[in-house]
Coordinates of C-alpha atoms in Angstrom, one line a residue:
X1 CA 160.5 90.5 69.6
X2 CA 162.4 87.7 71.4
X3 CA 166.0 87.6 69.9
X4 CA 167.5 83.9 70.6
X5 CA 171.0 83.9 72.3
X6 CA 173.5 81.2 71.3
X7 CA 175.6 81.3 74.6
X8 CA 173.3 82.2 77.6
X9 CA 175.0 80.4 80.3
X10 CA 178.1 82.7 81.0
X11 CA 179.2 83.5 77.7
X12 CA 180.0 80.0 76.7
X13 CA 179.1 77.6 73.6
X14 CA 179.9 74.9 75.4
X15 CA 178.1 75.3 78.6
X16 CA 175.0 76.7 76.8
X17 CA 174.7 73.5 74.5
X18 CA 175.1 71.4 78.0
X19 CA 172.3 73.4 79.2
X20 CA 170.3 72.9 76.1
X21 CA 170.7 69.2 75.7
X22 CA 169.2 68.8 79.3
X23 CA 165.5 68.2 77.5
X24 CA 166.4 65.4 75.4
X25 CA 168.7 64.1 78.3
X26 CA 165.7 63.9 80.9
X27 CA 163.4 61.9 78.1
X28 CA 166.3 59.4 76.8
X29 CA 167.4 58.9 80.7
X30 CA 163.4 58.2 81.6
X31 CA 162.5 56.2 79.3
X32 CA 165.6 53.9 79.0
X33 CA 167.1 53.8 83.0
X34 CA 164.0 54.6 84.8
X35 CA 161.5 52.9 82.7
X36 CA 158.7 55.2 82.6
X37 CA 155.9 55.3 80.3
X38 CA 156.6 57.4 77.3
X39 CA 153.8 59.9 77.9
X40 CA 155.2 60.8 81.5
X41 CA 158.7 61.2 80.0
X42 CA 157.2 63.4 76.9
X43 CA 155.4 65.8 79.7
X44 CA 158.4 65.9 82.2
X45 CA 160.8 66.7 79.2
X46 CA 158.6 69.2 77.8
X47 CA 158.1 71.1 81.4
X48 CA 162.3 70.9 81.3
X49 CA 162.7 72.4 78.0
X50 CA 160.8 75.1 79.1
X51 CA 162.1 75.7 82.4
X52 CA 165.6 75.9 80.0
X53 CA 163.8 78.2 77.7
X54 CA 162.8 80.4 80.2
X55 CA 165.3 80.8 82.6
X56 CA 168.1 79.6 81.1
X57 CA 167.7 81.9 77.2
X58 CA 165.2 84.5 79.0
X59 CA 162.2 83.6 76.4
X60 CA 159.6 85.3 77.7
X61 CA 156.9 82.6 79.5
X62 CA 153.9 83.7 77.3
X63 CA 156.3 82.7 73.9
X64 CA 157.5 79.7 75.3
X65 CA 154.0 78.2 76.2
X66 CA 152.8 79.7 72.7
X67 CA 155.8 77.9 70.6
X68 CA 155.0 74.6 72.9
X69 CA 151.2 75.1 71.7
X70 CA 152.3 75.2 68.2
X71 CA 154.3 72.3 68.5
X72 CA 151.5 70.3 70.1
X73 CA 149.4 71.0 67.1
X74 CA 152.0 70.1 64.8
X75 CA 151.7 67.0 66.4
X76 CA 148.5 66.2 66.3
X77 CA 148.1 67.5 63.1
X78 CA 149.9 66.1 60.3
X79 CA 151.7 64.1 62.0
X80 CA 149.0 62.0 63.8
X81 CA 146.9 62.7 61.8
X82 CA 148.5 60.5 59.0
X83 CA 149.3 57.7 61.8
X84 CA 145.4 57.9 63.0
X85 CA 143.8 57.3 59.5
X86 CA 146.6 54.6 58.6
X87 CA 145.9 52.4 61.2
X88 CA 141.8 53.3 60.9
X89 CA 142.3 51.8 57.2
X90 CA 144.3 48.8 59.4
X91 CA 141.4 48.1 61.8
X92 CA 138.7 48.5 59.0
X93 CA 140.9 45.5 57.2
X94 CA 140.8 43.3 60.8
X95 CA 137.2 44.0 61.3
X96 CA 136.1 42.6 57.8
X97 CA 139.0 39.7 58.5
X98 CA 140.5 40.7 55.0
X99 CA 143.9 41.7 57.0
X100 CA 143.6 37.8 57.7
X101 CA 143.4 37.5 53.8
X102 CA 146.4 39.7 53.3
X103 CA 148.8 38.0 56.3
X104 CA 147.9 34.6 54.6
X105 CA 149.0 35.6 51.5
X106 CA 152.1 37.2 52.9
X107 CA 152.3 33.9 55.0
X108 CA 152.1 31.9 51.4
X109 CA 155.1 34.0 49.6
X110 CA 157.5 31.9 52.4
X111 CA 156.9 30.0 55.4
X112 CA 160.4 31.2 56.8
X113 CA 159.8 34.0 59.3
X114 CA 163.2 35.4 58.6
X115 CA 162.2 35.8 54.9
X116 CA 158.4 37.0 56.7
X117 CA 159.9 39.4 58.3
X118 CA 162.2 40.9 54.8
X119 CA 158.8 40.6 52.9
X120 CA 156.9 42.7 55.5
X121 CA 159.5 45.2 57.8
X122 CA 161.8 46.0 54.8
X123 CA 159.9 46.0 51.8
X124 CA 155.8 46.5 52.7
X125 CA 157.0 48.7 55.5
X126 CA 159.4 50.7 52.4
X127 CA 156.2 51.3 50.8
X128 CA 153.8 52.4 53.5
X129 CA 157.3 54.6 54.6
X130 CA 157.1 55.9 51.1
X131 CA 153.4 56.8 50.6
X132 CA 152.6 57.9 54.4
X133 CA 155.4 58.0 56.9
X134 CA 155.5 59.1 60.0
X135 CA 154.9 56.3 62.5
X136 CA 152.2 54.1 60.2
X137 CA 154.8 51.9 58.5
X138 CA 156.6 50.5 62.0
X139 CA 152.7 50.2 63.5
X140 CA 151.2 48.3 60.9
X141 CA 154.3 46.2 59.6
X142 CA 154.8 45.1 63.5
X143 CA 150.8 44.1 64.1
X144 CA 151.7 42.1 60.6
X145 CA 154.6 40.1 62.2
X146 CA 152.8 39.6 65.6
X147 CA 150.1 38.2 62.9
X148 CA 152.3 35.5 61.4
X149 CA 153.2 34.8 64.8
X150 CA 156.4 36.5 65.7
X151 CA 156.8 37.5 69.8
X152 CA 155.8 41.3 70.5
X153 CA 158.9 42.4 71.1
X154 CA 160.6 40.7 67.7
X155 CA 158.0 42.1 66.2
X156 CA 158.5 45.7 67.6
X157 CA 162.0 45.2 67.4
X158 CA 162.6 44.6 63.5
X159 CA 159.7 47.0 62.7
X160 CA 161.6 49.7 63.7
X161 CA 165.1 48.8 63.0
X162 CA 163.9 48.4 59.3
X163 CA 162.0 52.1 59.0
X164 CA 165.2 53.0 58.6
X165 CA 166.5 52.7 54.3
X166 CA 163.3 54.5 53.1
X167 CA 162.6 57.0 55.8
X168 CA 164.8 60.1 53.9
X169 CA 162.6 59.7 50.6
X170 CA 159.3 58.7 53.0
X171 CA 155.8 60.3 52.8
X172 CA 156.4 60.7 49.0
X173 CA 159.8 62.3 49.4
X174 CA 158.7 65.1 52.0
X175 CA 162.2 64.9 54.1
X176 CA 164.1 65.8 50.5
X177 CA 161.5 68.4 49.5
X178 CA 161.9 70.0 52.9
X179 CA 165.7 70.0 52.9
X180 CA 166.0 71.6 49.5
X181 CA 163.4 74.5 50.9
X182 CA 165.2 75.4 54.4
X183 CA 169.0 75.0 52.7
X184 CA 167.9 76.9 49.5
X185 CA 169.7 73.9 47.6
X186 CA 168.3 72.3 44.8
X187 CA 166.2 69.8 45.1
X188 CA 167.5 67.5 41.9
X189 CA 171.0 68.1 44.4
X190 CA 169.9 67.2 47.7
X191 CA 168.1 63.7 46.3
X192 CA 171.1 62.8 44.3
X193 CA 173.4 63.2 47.4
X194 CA 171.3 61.3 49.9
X195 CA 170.9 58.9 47.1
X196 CA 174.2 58.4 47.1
X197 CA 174.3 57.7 51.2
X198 CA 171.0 55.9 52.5
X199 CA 171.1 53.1 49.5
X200 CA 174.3 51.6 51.5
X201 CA 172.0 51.0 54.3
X202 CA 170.0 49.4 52.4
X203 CA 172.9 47.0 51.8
X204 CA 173.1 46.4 55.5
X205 CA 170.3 46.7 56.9
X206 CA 168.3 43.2 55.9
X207 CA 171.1 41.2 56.9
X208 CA 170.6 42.6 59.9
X209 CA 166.8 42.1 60.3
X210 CA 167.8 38.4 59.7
X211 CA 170.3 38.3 62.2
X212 CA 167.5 40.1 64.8
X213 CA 164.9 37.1 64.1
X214 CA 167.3 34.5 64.3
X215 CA 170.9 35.5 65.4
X216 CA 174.2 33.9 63.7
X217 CA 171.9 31.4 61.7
X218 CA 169.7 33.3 60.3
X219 CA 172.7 35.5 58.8
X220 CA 174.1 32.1 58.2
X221 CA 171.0 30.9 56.1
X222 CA 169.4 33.6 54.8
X223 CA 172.3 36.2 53.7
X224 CA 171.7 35.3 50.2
X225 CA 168.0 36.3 49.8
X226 CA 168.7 39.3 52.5
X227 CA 171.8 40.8 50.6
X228 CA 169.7 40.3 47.1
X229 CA 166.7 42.0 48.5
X230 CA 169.0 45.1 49.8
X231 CA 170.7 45.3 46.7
X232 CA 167.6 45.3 44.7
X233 CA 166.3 47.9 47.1
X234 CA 169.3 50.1 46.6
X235 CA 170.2 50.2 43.2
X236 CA 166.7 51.1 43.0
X237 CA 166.3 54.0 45.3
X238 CA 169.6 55.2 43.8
X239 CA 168.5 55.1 40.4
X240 CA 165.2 57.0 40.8
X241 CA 166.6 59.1 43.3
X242 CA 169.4 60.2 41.0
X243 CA 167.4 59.4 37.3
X244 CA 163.7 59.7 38.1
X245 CA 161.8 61.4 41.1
X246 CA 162.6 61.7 44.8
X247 CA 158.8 61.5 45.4
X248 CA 159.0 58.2 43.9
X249 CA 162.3 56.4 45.1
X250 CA 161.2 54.3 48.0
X251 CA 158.2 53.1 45.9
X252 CA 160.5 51.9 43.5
X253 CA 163.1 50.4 46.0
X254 CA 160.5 48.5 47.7
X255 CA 159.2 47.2 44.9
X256 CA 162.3 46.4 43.5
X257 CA 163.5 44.3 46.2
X258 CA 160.8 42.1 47.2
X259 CA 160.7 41.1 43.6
X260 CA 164.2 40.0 44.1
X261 CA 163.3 38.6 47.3
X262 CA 161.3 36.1 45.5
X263 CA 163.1 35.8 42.5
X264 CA 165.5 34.3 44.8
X265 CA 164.6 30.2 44.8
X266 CA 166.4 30.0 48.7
X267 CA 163.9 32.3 49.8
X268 CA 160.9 30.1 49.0
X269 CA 162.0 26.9 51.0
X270 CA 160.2 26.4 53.8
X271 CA 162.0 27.3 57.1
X272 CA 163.2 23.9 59.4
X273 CA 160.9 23.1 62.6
X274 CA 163.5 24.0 64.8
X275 CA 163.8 27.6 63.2
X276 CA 160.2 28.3 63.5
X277 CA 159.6 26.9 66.8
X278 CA 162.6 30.0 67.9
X279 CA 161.6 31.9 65.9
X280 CA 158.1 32.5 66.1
X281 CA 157.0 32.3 70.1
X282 CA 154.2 34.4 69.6
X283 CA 150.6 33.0 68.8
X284 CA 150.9 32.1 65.7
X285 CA 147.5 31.4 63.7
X286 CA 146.2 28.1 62.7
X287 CA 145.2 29.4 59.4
X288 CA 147.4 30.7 57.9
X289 CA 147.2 27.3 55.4
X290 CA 143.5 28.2 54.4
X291 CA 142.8 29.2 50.5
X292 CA 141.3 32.4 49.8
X293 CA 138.9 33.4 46.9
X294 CA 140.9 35.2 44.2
X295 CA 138.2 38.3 44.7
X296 CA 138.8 38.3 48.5
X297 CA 142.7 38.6 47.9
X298 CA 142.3 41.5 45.3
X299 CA 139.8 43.2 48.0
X300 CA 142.6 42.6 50.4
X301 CA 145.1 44.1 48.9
X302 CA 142.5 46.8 47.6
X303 CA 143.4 49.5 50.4
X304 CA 147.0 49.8 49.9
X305 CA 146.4 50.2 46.1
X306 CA 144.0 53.0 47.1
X307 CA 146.8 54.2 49.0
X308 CA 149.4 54.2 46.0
X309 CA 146.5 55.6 43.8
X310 CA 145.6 58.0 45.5
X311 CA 149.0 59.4 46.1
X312 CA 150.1 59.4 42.6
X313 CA 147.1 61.1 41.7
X314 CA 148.0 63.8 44.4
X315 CA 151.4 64.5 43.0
X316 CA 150.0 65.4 39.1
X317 CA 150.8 69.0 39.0
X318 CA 147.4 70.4 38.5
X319 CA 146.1 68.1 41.6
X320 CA 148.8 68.9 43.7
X321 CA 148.3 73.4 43.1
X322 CA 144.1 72.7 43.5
X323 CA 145.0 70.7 46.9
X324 CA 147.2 73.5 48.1
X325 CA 145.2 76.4 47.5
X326 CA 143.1 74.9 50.6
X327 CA 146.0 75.5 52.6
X328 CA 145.8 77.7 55.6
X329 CA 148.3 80.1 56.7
X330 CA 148.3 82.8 59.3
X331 CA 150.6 84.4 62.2
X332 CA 150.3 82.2 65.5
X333 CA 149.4 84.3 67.5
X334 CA 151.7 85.3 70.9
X335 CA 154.8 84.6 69.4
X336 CA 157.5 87.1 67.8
X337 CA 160.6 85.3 67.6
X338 CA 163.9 86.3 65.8
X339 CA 167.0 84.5 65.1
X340 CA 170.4 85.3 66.6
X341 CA 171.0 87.9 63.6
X342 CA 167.6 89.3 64.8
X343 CA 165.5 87.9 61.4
X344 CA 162.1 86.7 62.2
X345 CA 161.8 82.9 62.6
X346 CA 159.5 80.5 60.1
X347 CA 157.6 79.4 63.3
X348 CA 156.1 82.8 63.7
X349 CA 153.7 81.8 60.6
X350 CA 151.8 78.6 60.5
X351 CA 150.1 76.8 57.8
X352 CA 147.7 74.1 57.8
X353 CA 147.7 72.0 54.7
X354 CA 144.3 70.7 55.1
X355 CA 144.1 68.7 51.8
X356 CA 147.5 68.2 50.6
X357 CA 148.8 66.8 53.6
X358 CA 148.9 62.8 53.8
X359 CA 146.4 62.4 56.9
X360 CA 143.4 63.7 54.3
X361 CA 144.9 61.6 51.4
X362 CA 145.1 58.3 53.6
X363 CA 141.5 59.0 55.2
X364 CA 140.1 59.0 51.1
X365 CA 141.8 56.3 50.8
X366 CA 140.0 54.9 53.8
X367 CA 136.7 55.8 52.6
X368 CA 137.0 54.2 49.3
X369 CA 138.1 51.5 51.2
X370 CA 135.7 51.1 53.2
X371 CA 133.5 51.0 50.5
X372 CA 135.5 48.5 48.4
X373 CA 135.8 45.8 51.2
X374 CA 132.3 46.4 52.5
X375 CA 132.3 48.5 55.6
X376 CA 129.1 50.6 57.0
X377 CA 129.4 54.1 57.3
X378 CA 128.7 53.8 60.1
X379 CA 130.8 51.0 61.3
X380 CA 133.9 53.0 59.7
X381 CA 133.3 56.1 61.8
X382 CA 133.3 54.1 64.9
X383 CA 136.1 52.1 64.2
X384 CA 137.5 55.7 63.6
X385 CA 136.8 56.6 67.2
X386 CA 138.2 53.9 68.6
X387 CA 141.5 54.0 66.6
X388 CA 142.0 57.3 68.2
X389 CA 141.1 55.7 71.7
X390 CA 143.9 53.0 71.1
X391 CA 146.3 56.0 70.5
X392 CA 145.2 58.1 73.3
X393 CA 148.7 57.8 75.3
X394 CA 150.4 57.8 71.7
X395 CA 149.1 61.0 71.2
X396 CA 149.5 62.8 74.5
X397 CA 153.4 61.3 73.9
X398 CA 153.4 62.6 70.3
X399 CA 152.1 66.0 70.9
X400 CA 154.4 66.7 74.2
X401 CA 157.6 65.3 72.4
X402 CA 156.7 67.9 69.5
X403 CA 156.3 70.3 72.1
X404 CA 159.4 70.0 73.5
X405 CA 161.0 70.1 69.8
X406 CA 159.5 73.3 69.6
X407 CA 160.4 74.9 72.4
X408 CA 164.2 73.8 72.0
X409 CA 163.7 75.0 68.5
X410 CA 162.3 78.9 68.6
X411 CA 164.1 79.5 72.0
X412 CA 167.3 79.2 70.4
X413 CA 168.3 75.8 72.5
X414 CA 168.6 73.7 68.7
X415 CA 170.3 76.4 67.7
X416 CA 173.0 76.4 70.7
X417 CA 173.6 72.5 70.2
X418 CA 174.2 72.8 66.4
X419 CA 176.9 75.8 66.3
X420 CA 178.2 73.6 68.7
X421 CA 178.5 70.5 66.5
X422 CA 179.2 73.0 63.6
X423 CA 182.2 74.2 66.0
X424 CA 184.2 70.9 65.2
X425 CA 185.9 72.1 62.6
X426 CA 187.8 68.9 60.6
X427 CA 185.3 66.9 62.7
X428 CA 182.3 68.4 61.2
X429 CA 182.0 66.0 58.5
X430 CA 181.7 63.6 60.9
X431 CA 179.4 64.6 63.7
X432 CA 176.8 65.8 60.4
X433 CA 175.3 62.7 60.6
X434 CA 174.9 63.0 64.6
X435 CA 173.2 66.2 64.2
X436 CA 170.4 65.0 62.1
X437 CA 170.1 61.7 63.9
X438 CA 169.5 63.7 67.3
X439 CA 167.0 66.0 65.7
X440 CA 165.3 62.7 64.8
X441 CA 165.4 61.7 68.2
X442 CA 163.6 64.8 69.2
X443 CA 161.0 64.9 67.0
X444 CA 160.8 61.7 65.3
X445 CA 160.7 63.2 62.0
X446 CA 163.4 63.1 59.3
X447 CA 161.2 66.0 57.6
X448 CA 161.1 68.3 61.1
X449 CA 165.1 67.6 61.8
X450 CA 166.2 68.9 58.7
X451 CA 163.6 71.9 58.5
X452 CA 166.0 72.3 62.4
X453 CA 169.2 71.6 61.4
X454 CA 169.2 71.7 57.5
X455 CA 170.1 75.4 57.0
X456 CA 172.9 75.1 60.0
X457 CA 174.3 72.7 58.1
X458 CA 174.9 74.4 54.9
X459 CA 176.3 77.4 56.8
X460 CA 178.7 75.4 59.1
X461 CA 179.6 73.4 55.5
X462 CA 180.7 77.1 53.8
X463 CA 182.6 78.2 56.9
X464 CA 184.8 75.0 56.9
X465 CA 185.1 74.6 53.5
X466 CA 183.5 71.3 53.1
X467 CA 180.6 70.5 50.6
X468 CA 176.9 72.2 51.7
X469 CA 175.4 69.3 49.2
X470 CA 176.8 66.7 51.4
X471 CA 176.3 68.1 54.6
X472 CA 172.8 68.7 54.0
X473 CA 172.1 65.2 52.5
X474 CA 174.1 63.6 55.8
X475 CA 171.6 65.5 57.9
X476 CA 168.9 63.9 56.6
X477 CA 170.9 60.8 56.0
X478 CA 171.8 60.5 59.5
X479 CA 168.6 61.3 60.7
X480 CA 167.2 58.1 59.9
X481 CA 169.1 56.1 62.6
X482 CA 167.4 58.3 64.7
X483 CA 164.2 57.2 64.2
X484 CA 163.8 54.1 65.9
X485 CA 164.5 55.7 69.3
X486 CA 162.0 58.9 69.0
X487 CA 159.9 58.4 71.8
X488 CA 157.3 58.8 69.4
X489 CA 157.9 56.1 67.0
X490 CA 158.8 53.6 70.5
X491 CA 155.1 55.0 71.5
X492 CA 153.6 53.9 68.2
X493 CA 155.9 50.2 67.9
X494 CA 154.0 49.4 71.8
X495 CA 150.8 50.1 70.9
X496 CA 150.4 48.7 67.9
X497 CA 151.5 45.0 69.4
X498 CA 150.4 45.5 73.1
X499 CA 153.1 46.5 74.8
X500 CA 152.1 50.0 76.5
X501 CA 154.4 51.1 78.8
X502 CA 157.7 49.2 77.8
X503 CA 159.0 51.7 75.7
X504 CA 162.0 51.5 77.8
X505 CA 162.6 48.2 76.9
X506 CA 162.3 48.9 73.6
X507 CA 164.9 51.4 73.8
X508 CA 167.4 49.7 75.0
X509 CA 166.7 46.9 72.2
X510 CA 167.2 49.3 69.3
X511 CA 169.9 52.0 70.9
X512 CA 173.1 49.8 69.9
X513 CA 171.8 49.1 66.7
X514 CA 171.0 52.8 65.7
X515 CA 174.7 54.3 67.2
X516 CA 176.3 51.5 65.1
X517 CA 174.8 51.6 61.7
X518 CA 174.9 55.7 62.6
X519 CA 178.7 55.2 63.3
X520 CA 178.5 53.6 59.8
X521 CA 177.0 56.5 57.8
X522 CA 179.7 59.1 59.7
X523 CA 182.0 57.4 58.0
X524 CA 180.6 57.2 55.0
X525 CA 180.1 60.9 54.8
X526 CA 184.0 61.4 56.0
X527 CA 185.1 59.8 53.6
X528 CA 182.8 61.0 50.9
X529 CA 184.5 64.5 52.2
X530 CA 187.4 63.1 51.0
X531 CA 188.9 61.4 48.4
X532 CA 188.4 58.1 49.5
X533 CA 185.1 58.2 48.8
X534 CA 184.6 61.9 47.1
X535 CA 184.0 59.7 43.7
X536 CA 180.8 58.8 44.9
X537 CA 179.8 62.5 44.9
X538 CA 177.9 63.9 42.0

């Protein structure tokens, strides 16, 4: 067994975690100062955290390329797995022009593209965040935008500042279910904590989407549908989260605020000449005017209903235990890892979730829509082919990334940077937040930072005498911020709006924004550590 060491490099916490953040480090500083292309920077990072692992914590070479196997598979499989079917259901909806249908009656609801882009990034993207996750609701909301004629970049740019509210309670509240399993919390806790933290995003967060499509006035002109949409969205997430279901607070939230969005009579004028000709720069279609059959718009909107149905059937208890018992678990194989105590690790057993997972529940919602809108069989299976050749660089960037998390994880590098954090003492509270958000970063996943960091958190929370319910919720809380600079989710934002290879630009677009709404949320977790805002606590 490989024992993971906390302080390697001479004896020292501080120095170790140094050593350790060198991975993350050589991605962030490729992708955003040298500019390369986000597959390069995945593979170059991942040869670096193992080079660390190796040499650095003395994990054997076998176990390191083993735990950077596992995490490639991870990668492809569920987490690109659910991103390939999504966007297979996306090109099957181009291909039979009802996405044309479905951007023309998004186009009708208001012909302002800062109210478009509320409509589609914040609350369509909330409910594709809540029913699949993982990457599908920045790709598909940005091709949307870049539809209705917004500029690539815009496009890419609001996508992913706006997967941000729902991500904690995405992919029917998998980040929640998974904190509540590694902290040993429960889960009724954990969602009414981080329901008490990622709704005030949601306050934020779509004045700021109008301020990205069209600076000061767009805030200027638009704040009132913006702030009524937010506050729609988090008194609805809060109450669900709190009240209802975790699985089912972000499709609640998105519902609830685009129906204030267009209860709001402001948000129906149409936009001024001069705001749509600065706004929207991009090709914008010529028909976006043209009436639709009433059976074409239902057929449109057909596959996302699929997607809601089908996921809400997955989640009655009886389907949910007959979908799991096709779950695969076994020991992967060349790997024997044990935790600093000298426990064995969870990433010495792997399970594959064959049915339950999302990927399979989005690709039967596929075939049914294929069948509803009027797509050959075999037609769908090529389109299927080809949405993985889109995504060929997405997922060699995807898999090496998750890799890389991997390797950081089992040989104790994670490990290292969080009993640093966890080190700060008073200052925990507020670097909690920055924990999760740079797990996020790693992997791209709210779910994989907290199954890192979550159990860390709980035991640096009892050491210093703070709250283990709100630490773990600001992990997850915190992670969110962290999602629209994952390499992977940059990946995804490019190639869904034909910009491979300017991840880096990207980057730089969306770093301020994410290290100032996290700045935000650590100090809404310091003061809900103390009685300034402890009310808000359960």
């Amino acid at each position: 067994m490989f024992t993971q060491q906390l302080e390697p490099v001479a004896d020292s916490l501080g120095l170790s975690a140094l050593v350790a953040t060198l991975p993350l480090l050589t991605v962030l500083v490729l992708l955003g100062a040298v500019r390369m292309k986000a597959h390069r920077a995945g593979l170059i990072g991942l040869a670096v955290a193992v080079l660390v692992a190796w040499l650095a914590y003395g994990m054997p070479l076998g176990q390191t390329v083993s735990s950077a196997a596992q995490g490639a598979l991870f990668g492809l499989f569920p987490i690109l797995w659910i991103v390939v079917n999504a966007l297979w259901v996306y090109r099957m909806t181009v291909r039979t022009r009802h996405f044309d249908i479905l951007r023309r009656s998004f186009g009708r609801l208001s012909d302002d593209p800062r109210i478009q882009a509320l409509v589609v990034a914040f609350c369509f993207g909330a409910l594709l965040e809540a029913l699949a996750g993982f990457g599908a609701p920045v790709a598909i909301s940005a091709v949307m935008l870049v539809a209705l004629g917004f500029d690539p970049v815009r496009a890419a740019v609001v996508a992913l500042v706006a997967n941000t509210a729902p991500v904690a309670f995405g992919a029917m509240g998998t980040p929640v279910v998974t904190l509540a399993q590694v902290t040993g919390l429960p889960l009724d806790t954990v969602a009414t904590v981080v329901g008490r933290q990622t709704p005030l995003l949601a306050l934020v967060v779509p004045l700021l989407l109008v301020t990205l499509v069209d600076g000061r006035r767009g805030l200027r002109e638009t704040w009132v549908p913006a702030l009524a949409c937010g506050f729609a969205f988090a008194v609805a997430q809060f109450a669900a989260s709190n009240y209802v279901s975790a699985q089912l607070a972000d499709i609640g939230a998105a519902l609830a605020g685009a129906g204030a969005l267009m209860a709001v009579p402001h948000a129906r004028r149409p936009a001024t000449e001069p705001v749509r000709v600065a706004v929207l720069t991009g090709a914008r279609s010529e028909d976006l005017d043209h009436d639709d059959p009433r059976p074409e718009v239902l057929r449109a909107y057909a596959p996302y209903a699929l997607i809601v149905a089908v996921f809400s059937l997955a989640q009655i208890p009886a389907v949910k235990d007959l979908l799991a018992k096709a779950t695969r678990t076994f020991d992967w194989p060349f790997l024997n890892v044990g935790d600093p105590s000298g426990n064995p690790v969870g990433g010495n057993v792997f399970s594959l979730p064959l049915l339950g997972t999302g990927g399979t529940l989005v690709l039967l919602a596929g075939v049914g829509t294929a069948a509803v809108i009027g797509v050959h069989a075999r037609v769908a299976v090529r389109e299927w082919a080809a949405t993985v050749h889109e995504l060929r660089f997405a997922i060699l960037t995807v898999t090496s990334v998750l890799a890389l998390a991997y390797v950081m994880n089992l040989s104790g590098q994670a490990a290292t940077i969080g009993h640093y954090v966890a080190a700060a003492g008073a200052g925990l509270a507020f670097l909690s937040p920055v924990l999760g958000w740079f797990g996020v970063a790693v992997t791209g996943s709210d779910t994989s930072a907290n199954a890192l960091f979550g159990a860390l958190q709980v035991t640096a929370a009892q050491q210093s005498g703070l709250s283990p319910e709100l630490l773990a919720a600001a992990n997850s809380s915190g992670g969110v911020l962290g999602k629209m600079i994952s390499p992977q989710n940059l990946t995804i934002a490019c190639a869904a709006v034909g910009l491979a290879g300017k991840e880096g630009d990207l980057l730089r677009k969306v770093l301020p924004w994410s290290l100032g709404l996290l700045l935000v949320m650590c100090l809404i977790v310091v003061g809900q550590s103390t009685a300034v805002l402890g009310w808000m606590l359960p």
